[in-house]
Amino acid sequence: MFNPIQRLLSVLVVYAHNMKVLHWKVTGTDFDPTHSVFDEYAKKLNEFVDEVAEICIQLNTNPVSYSYALDVLEKDSLFKYFIADADRNYTSKEAFEAANVMFDTIIAVYEMVNKNQAIPEDIRNKLQEHSYFVRKEFMYKNKMRLT
């Protein structure tokens, strides 16, 4: 079984990278606004990566490398994960649909971690702030872009 904080960090590490790939590989007439949005998504997820890595250290758990994070995701049977393909281009619609899958997964992993009573309350509160931000800023606005 995976340490819940390492699972969360793994998801954030891979998805921050995915957002950057989508940022680079989006094509079409909506390139400029989509390119900018995915850059912002990647930046915010990287902030979360840093905070969760620091939480790992506070909890005497090793932060994860990108290769370890991929390994965790490949072996984790609880969630279905999205891995961006850097060898292809994405339309804006495909990129935002992929983002929705990632945001749903991020929320689910945050919820699982926040239910873990072994994690101190102050840390769970911080992680709930992340979760709220993802719901509000990413999921709501992202779904609006698809309508």
mmCIF file of C-alpha atoms in Angstrom:
data_model
loop_
_atom_site.group_PDB
_atom_site.id
_atom_site.type_symbol
_atom_site.label_atom_id
_atom_site.label_comp_id
_atom_site.label_asym_id
_atom_site.label_seq_id
_atom_site.Cartn_x
_atom_site.Cartn_y
_atom_site.Cartn_z
ATOM 1 C CA MET A 1 0.000 0.000 0.000
ATOM 2 C CA PHE A 2 1.198 3.503 -0.784
ATOM 3 C CA ASN A 3 1.809 6.168 1.815
ATOM 4 C CA PRO A 4 -1.103 8.601 1.273
ATOM 5 C CA ILE A 5 1.089 11.718 1.283
ATOM 6 C CA GLN A 6 3.476 10.139 -1.237
ATOM 7 C CA ARG A 7 0.485 9.141 -3.399
ATOM 8 C CA LEU A 8 -0.741 12.755 -3.311
ATOM 9 C CA LEU A 9 2.706 14.101 -4.087
ATOM 10 C CA SER A 10 3.044 11.598 -6.934
ATOM 11 C CA VAL A 11 -0.224 12.756 -8.476
ATOM 12 C CA LEU A 12 0.775 16.407 -8.161
ATOM 13 C CA VAL A 13 4.279 15.850 -9.590
ATOM 14 C CA VAL A 14 2.996 13.974 -12.646
ATOM 15 C CA TYR A 15 0.031 16.281 -13.210
ATOM 16 C CA ALA A 16 2.142 19.443 -12.934
ATOM 17 C CA HIS A 17 4.328 17.929 -15.646
ATOM 18 C CA ASN A 18 1.245 16.931 -17.664
ATOM 19 C CA MET A 19 -0.032 20.507 -17.537
ATOM 20 C CA LYS A 20 3.263 21.750 -18.903
ATOM 21 C CA VAL A 21 3.123 19.163 -21.709
ATOM 22 C CA LEU A 22 -0.416 20.258 -22.576
ATOM 23 C CA HIS A 23 0.778 23.882 -22.417
ATOM 24 C CA TRP A 24 3.478 23.077 -24.981
ATOM 25 C CA LYS A 25 1.456 20.761 -27.204
ATOM 26 C CA VAL A 26 -1.899 22.544 -27.552
ATOM 27 C CA THR A 27 -2.746 23.536 -31.116
ATOM 28 C CA GLY A 28 -5.522 25.251 -33.012
ATOM 29 C CA THR A 29 -7.284 28.578 -33.106
ATOM 30 C CA ASP A 30 -7.614 28.701 -29.308
ATOM 31 C CA PHE A 31 -3.872 28.244 -28.844
ATOM 32 C CA ASP A 32 -3.101 31.548 -27.077
ATOM 33 C CA PRO A 33 -5.735 31.448 -24.317
ATOM 34 C CA THR A 34 -5.359 27.687 -23.786
ATOM 35 C CA HIS A 35 -1.563 27.947 -23.727
ATOM 36 C CA SER A 36 -1.806 30.624 -21.017
ATOM 37 C CA VAL A 37 -4.342 28.732 -18.913
ATOM 38 C CA PHE A 38 -2.241 25.575 -18.863
ATOM 39 C CA ASP A 39 0.834 27.548 -17.900
ATOM 40 C CA GLU A 40 -1.105 28.879 -14.895
ATOM 41 C CA TYR A 41 -2.351 25.372 -14.027
ATOM 42 C CA ALA A 42 1.225 24.069 -14.099
ATOM 43 C CA LYS A 43 2.516 26.914 -11.932
ATOM 44 C CA LYS A 44 -0.165 26.405 -9.285
ATOM 45 C CA LEU A 45 0.317 22.641 -9.224
ATOM 46 C CA ASN A 46 4.065 23.178 -8.819
ATOM 47 C CA GLU A 47 3.314 25.365 -5.763
ATOM 48 C CA PHE A 48 1.292 22.466 -4.365
ATOM 49 C CA VAL A 49 4.142 20.061 -5.161
ATOM 50 C CA ASP A 50 6.514 22.200 -3.118
ATOM 51 C CA GLU A 51 4.138 22.463 -0.165
ATOM 52 C CA VAL A 52 3.322 18.731 -0.143
ATOM 53 C CA ALA A 53 7.023 17.829 -0.464
ATOM 54 C CA GLU A 54 7.686 19.997 2.594
ATOM 55 C CA ILE A 55 4.819 18.238 4.405
ATOM 56 C CA CYS A 56 6.454 14.904 3.528
ATOM 57 C CA ILE A 57 9.646 16.053 5.204
ATOM 58 C CA GLN A 58 7.704 17.245 8.295
ATOM 59 C CA LEU A 59 6.121 13.776 8.518
ATOM 60 C CA ASN A 60 9.479 11.988 8.101
ATOM 61 C CA THR A 61 8.457 10.716 4.669
ATOM 62 C CA ASN A 62 10.662 11.046 1.631
ATOM 63 C CA PRO A 63 9.445 13.319 -1.164
ATOM 64 C CA VAL A 64 9.141 11.513 -4.494
ATOM 65 C CA SER A 65 11.048 11.848 -7.734
ATOM 66 C CA TYR A 66 9.241 12.009 -11.074
ATOM 67 C CA SER A 67 10.210 8.432 -11.926
ATOM 68 C CA TYR A 68 9.035 7.209 -8.519
ATOM 69 C CA ALA A 69 5.799 9.171 -8.965
ATOM 70 C CA LEU A 70 5.155 7.466 -12.317
ATOM 71 C CA ASP A 71 5.825 4.104 -10.711
ATOM 72 C CA VAL A 72 3.334 4.864 -7.923
ATOM 73 C CA LEU A 73 0.671 5.859 -10.445
ATOM 74 C CA GLU A 74 1.253 2.815 -12.639
ATOM 75 C CA LYS A 75 0.898 0.437 -9.666
ATOM 76 C CA ASP A 76 -1.950 2.246 -7.913
ATOM 77 C CA SER A 77 -5.233 0.449 -8.497
ATOM 78 C CA LEU A 78 -7.451 2.955 -6.643
ATOM 79 C CA PHE A 79 -7.500 5.610 -9.362
ATOM 80 C CA LYS A 80 -7.284 5.877 -13.121
ATOM 81 C CA TYR A 81 -4.544 8.309 -14.085
ATOM 82 C CA PHE A 82 -3.912 10.430 -17.158
ATOM 83 C CA ILE A 83 -0.398 10.690 -18.558
ATOM 84 C CA ALA A 84 0.110 13.364 -21.237
ATOM 85 C CA ASP A 85 1.728 12.180 -24.441
ATOM 86 C CA ALA A 86 4.486 14.596 -25.458
ATOM 87 C CA ASP A 87 4.611 13.000 -28.907
ATOM 88 C CA ARG A 88 1.211 14.297 -29.973
ATOM 89 C CA ASN A 89 -0.662 17.574 -30.179
ATOM 90 C CA TYR A 90 -3.871 18.373 -28.310
ATOM 91 C CA THR A 91 -6.795 20.539 -29.338
ATOM 92 C CA SER A 92 -8.040 22.965 -26.706
ATOM 93 C CA LYS A 93 -11.053 20.733 -26.097
ATOM 94 C CA GLU A 94 -8.859 17.640 -25.622
ATOM 95 C CA ALA A 95 -6.565 19.546 -23.271
ATOM 96 C CA PHE A 96 -9.438 20.808 -21.106
ATOM 97 C CA GLU A 97 -11.040 17.353 -21.058
ATOM 98 C CA ALA A 98 -7.721 15.884 -19.900
ATOM 99 C CA ALA A 99 -7.498 18.602 -17.248
ATOM 100 C CA ASN A 100 -10.940 17.619 -15.942
ATOM 101 C CA VAL A 101 -9.790 14.009 -15.537
ATOM 102 C CA MET A 102 -6.703 15.207 -13.683
ATOM 103 C CA PHE A 103 -8.649 17.576 -11.428
ATOM 104 C CA ASP A 104 -11.154 14.841 -10.537
ATOM 105 C CA THR A 105 -8.262 12.570 -9.578
ATOM 106 C CA ILE A 106 -6.504 15.298 -7.598
ATOM 107 C CA ILE A 107 -9.687 15.992 -5.611
ATOM 108 C CA ALA A 108 -10.231 12.276 -4.933
ATOM 109 C CA VAL A 109 -6.663 11.843 -3.658
ATOM 110 C CA TYR A 110 -6.888 14.969 -1.484
ATOM 111 C CA GLU A 111 -10.155 13.653 -0.007
ATOM 112 C CA MET A 112 -8.560 10.292 0.753
ATOM 113 C CA VAL A 113 -5.575 11.943 2.458
ATOM 114 C CA ASN A 114 -7.796 14.313 4.440
ATOM 115 C CA LYS A 115 -9.696 11.335 5.898
ATOM 116 C CA ASN A 116 -6.465 9.889 7.279
ATOM 117 C CA GLN A 117 -6.561 10.614 11.006
ATOM 118 C CA ALA A 118 -2.846 9.775 11.330
ATOM 119 C CA ILE A 119 -2.046 13.035 9.545
ATOM 120 C CA PRO A 120 -2.010 16.005 11.930
ATOM 121 C CA GLU A 121 -5.051 18.272 11.762
ATOM 122 C CA ASP A 122 -3.096 21.391 10.790
ATOM 123 C CA ILE A 123 -1.641 19.563 7.792
ATOM 124 C CA ARG A 124 -5.057 18.197 6.800
ATOM 125 C CA ASN A 125 -6.383 21.771 6.986
ATOM 126 C CA LYS A 126 -3.644 22.961 4.637
ATOM 127 C CA LEU A 127 -4.424 20.144 2.221
ATOM 128 C CA GLN A 128 -8.111 21.047 2.380
ATOM 129 C CA GLU A 129 -7.156 24.558 1.240
ATOM 130 C CA HIS A 130 -5.465 22.990 -1.801
ATOM 131 C CA SER A 131 -8.537 20.871 -2.454
ATOM 132 C CA TYR A 132 -10.840 23.881 -2.235
ATOM 133 C CA PHE A 133 -8.649 25.827 -4.648
ATOM 134 C CA VAL A 134 -8.663 22.963 -7.166
ATOM 135 C CA ARG A 135 -12.448 22.706 -6.956
ATOM 136 C CA LYS A 136 -13.050 26.429 -7.283
ATOM 137 C CA GLU A 137 -10.363 27.662 -9.627
ATOM 138 C CA PHE A 138 -9.645 24.641 -11.743
ATOM 139 C CA MET A 139 -12.715 22.444 -11.911
ATOM 140 C CA TYR A 140 -15.421 25.118 -12.023
ATOM 141 C CA LYS A 141 -13.636 27.421 -14.461
ATOM 142 C CA ASN A 142 -12.360 24.520 -16.530
ATOM 143 C CA LYS A 143 -15.841 23.038 -16.946
ATOM 144 C CA MET A 144 -17.143 26.474 -17.945
ATOM 145 C CA ARG A 145 -14.561 26.570 -20.737
ATOM 146 C CA LEU A 146 -15.925 23.301 -22.136
ATOM 147 C CA THR A 147 -19.514 24.567 -22.387
#
